[in-house]
Short mmCIF file of C-alpha atoms and ligand atoms in Angstrom, two decimals:
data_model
loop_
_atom_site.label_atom_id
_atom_site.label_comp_id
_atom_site.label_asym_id
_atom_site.label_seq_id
_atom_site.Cartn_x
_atom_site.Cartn_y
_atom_site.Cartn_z
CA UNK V 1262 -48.88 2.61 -5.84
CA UNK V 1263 -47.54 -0.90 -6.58
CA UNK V 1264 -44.69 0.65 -8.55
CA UNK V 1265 -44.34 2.74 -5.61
CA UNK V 1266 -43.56 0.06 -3.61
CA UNK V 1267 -41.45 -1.81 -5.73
CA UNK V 1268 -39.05 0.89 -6.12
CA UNK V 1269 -38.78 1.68 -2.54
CA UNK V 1270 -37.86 -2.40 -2.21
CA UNK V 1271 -34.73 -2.00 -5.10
CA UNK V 1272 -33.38 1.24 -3.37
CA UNK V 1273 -33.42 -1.04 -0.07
CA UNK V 1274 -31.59 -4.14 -1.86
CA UNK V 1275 -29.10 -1.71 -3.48
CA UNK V 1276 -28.30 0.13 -0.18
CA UNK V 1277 -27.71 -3.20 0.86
CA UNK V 1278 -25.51 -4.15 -1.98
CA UNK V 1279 -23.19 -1.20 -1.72
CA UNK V 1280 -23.32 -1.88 2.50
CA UNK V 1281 -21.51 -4.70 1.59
CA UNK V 1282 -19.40 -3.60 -0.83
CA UNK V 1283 -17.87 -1.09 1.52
CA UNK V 1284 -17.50 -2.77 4.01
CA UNK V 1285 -15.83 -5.64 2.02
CA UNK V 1286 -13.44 -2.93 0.32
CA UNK V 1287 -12.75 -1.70 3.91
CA UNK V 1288 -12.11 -4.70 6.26
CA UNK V 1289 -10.11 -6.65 3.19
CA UNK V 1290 -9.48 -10.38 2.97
CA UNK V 1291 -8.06 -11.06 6.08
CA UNK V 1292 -8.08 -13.46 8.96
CA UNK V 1293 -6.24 -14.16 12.46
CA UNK V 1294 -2.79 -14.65 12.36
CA UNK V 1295 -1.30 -17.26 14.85
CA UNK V 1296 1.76 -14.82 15.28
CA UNK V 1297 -0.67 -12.11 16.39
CA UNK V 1298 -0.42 -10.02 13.09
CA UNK V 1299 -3.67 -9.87 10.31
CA UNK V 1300 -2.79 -12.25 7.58
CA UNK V 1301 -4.17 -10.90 4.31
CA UNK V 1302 -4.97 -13.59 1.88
CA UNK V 1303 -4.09 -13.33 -1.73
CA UNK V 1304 -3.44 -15.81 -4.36
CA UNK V 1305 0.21 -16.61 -5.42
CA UNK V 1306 0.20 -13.77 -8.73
CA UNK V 1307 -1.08 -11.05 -5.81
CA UNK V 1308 1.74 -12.37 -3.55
CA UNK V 1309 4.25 -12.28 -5.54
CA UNK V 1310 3.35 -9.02 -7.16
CA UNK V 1311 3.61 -7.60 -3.74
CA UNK V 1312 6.20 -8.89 -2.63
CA UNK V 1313 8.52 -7.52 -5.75
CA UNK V 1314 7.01 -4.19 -4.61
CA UNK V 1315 8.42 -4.93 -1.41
CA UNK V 1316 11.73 -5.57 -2.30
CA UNK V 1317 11.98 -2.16 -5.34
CA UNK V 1318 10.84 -0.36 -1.49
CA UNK V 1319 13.66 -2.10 -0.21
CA UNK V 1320 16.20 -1.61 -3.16
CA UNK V 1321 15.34 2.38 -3.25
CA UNK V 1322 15.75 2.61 0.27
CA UNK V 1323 19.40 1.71 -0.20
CA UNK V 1324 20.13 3.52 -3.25
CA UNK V 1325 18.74 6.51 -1.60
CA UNK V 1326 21.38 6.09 1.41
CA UNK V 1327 24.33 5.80 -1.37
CA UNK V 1328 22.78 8.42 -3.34
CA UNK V 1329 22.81 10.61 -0.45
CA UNK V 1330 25.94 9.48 1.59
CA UNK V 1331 27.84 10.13 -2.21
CA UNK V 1332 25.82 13.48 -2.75
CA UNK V 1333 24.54 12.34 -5.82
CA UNK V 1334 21.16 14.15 -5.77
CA UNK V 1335 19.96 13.74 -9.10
CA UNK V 1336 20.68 9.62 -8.02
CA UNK V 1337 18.56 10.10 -5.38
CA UNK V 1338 15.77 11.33 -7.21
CA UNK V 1339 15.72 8.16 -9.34
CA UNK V 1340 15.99 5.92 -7.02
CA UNK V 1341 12.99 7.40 -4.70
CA UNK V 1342 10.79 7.99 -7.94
CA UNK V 1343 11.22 4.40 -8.80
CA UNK V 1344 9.24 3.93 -5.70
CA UNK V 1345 6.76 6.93 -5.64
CA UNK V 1346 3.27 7.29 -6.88
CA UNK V 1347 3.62 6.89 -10.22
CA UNK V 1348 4.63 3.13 -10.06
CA UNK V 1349 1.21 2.13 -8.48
CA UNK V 1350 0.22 1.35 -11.67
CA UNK V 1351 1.74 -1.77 -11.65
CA UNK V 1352 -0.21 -2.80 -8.83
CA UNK V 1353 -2.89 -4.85 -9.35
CA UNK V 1354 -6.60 -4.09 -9.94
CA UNK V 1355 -7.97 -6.88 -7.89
CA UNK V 1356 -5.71 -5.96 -4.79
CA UNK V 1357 -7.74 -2.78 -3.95
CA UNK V 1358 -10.92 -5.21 -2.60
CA UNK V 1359 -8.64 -7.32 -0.61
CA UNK V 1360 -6.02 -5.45 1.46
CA UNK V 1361 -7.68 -3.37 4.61
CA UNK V 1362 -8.34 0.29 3.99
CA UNK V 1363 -5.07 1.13 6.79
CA UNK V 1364 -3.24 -1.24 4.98
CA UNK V 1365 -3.78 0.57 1.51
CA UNK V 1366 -3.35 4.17 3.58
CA UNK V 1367 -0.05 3.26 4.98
CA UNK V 1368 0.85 2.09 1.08
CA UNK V 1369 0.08 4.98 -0.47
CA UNK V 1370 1.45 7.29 2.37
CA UNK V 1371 4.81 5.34 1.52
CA UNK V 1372 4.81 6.29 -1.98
CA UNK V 1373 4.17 9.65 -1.47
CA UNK V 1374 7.04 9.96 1.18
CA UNK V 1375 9.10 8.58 -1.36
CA UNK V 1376 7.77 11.43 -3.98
CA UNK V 1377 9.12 13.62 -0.90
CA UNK V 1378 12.25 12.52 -0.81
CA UNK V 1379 12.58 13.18 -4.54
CA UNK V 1380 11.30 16.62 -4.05
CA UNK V 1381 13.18 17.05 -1.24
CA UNK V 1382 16.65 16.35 -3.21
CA UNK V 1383 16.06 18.42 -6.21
CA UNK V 1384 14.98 21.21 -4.29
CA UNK V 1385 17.64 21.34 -1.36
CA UNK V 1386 20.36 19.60 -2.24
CA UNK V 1387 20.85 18.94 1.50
CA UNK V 1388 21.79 15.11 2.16
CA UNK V 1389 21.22 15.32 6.13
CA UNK V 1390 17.74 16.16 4.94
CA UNK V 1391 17.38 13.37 2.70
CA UNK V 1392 18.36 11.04 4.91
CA UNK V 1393 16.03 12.60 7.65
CA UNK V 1394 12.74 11.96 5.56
CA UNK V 1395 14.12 8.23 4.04
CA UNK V 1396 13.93 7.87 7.99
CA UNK V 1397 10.73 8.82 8.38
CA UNK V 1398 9.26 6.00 5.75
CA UNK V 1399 11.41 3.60 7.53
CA UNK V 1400 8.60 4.24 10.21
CA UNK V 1401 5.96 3.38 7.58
CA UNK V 1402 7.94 -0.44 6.72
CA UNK V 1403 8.15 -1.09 10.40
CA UNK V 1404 4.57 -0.06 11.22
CA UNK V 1405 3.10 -2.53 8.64
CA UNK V 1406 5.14 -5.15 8.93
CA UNK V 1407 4.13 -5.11 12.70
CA UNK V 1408 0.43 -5.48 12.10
CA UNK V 1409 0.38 -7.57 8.56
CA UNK V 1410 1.45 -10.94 6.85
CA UNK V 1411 0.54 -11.94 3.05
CA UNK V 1412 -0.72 -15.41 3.31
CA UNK V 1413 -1.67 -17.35 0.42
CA UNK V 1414 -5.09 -19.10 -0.91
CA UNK V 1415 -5.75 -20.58 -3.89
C1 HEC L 622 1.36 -1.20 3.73
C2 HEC L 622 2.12 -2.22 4.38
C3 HEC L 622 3.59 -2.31 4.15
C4 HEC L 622 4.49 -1.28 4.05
C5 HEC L 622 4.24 0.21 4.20
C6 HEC L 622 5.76 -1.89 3.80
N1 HEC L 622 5.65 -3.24 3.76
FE1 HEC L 622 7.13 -4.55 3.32
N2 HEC L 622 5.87 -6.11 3.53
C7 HEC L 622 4.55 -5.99 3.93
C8 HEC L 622 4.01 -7.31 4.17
C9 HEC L 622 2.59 -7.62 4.65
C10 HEC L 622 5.04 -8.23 3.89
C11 HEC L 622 4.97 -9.75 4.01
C12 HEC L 622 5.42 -10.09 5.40
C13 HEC L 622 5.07 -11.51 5.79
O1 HEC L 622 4.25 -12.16 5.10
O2 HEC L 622 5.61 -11.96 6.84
C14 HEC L 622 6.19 -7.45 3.47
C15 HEC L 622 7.41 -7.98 3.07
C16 HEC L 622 8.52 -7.23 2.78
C17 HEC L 622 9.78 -7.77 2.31
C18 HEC L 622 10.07 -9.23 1.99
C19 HEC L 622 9.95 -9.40 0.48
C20 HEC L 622 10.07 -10.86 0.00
O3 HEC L 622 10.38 -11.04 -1.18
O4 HEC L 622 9.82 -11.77 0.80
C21 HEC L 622 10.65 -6.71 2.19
C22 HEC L 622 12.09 -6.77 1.72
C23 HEC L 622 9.93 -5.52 2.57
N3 HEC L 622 8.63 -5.87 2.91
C24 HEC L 622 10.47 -4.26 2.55
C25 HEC L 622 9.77 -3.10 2.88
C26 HEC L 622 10.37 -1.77 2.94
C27 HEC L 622 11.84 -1.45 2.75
C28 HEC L 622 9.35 -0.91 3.25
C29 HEC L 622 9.39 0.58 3.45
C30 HEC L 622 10.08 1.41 2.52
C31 HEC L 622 8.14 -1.70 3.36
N4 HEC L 622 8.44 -3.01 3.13
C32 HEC L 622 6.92 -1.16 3.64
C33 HEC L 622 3.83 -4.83 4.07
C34 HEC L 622 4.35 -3.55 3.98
#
């Protein structure tokens, strides 16, 4: 009976351990922004790291446009690849608890448009159509940098 009891009191602290947990993994670390965005808070290393993905986004975005504009399809692949799924990896491990679960959907859903755009050019050829999806993650780079800011703690 005691034992009984006991048990039922661990399975109520560990729903209450994972409670938190989720709901830690979903909100993130952020906090009120005084420009009306979130601010996520990371240390410098997190940061920076993202902010080098930020600019690869910004770098295959381009070469995309020449790759395309040129018709240079296999060059298009590359440079979307660079920024597709596969490069997560680089991403740090401790990120995943601290950026909001939209923020992390609207991430990944950028990578994968990039795989798309890869696809899209060895499959088609078509550069109109190229350009038409690169447009279409554009939407994904103004969306988040409407709602989020990388701040950083120590
Ligand atoms: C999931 C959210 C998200 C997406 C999607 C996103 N960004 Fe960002 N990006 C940010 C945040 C947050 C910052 C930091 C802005 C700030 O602190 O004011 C940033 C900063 C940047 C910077 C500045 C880098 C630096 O070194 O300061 C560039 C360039 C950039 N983004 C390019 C892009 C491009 C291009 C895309 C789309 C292909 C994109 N971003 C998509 C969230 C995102």
């Amino acid at each position: 009976m005691k034992n009984c009891r006991l048990s039922w009191v661990l399975v109520a602290v560990l729903t209450i351990i994972v409670a938190v947990f989720a709901y830690k993994f979903t909100v993130g670390n952020v906090a009120p922004s005084d420009d009306g965005r979130q601010a996520v808070l990371l240390t410098k290393d997190e940061r920076n790291a993202l902010l080098l993905e930020m600019r690869t986004w910004l770098q295959s975005s381009q070469s995309v446009l020449a790759a395309a504009s040129a018709k240079d399809f296999d060059a298009v692949v590359m440079a979307a690849t660079t920024s597709g799924m596969a490069a997560e990896a680089d991403t740090p491990g401790s990120l995943f608890r601290k950026i909001p679960v939209e923020m992390k959907a609207l991430g990944f859903d950028t990578r994968r448009k990039f795989d798309e755009i890869a696809a899209e050019a060895a499959k088609n050829k078509d550069s109109e159509r190229v350009v038409a999806k690169l447009s279409a993650t554009m939407n994904n780079c103004i969306a988040c940098h409407a709602m989020y800011r990388f701040v950083e703690t120590k």
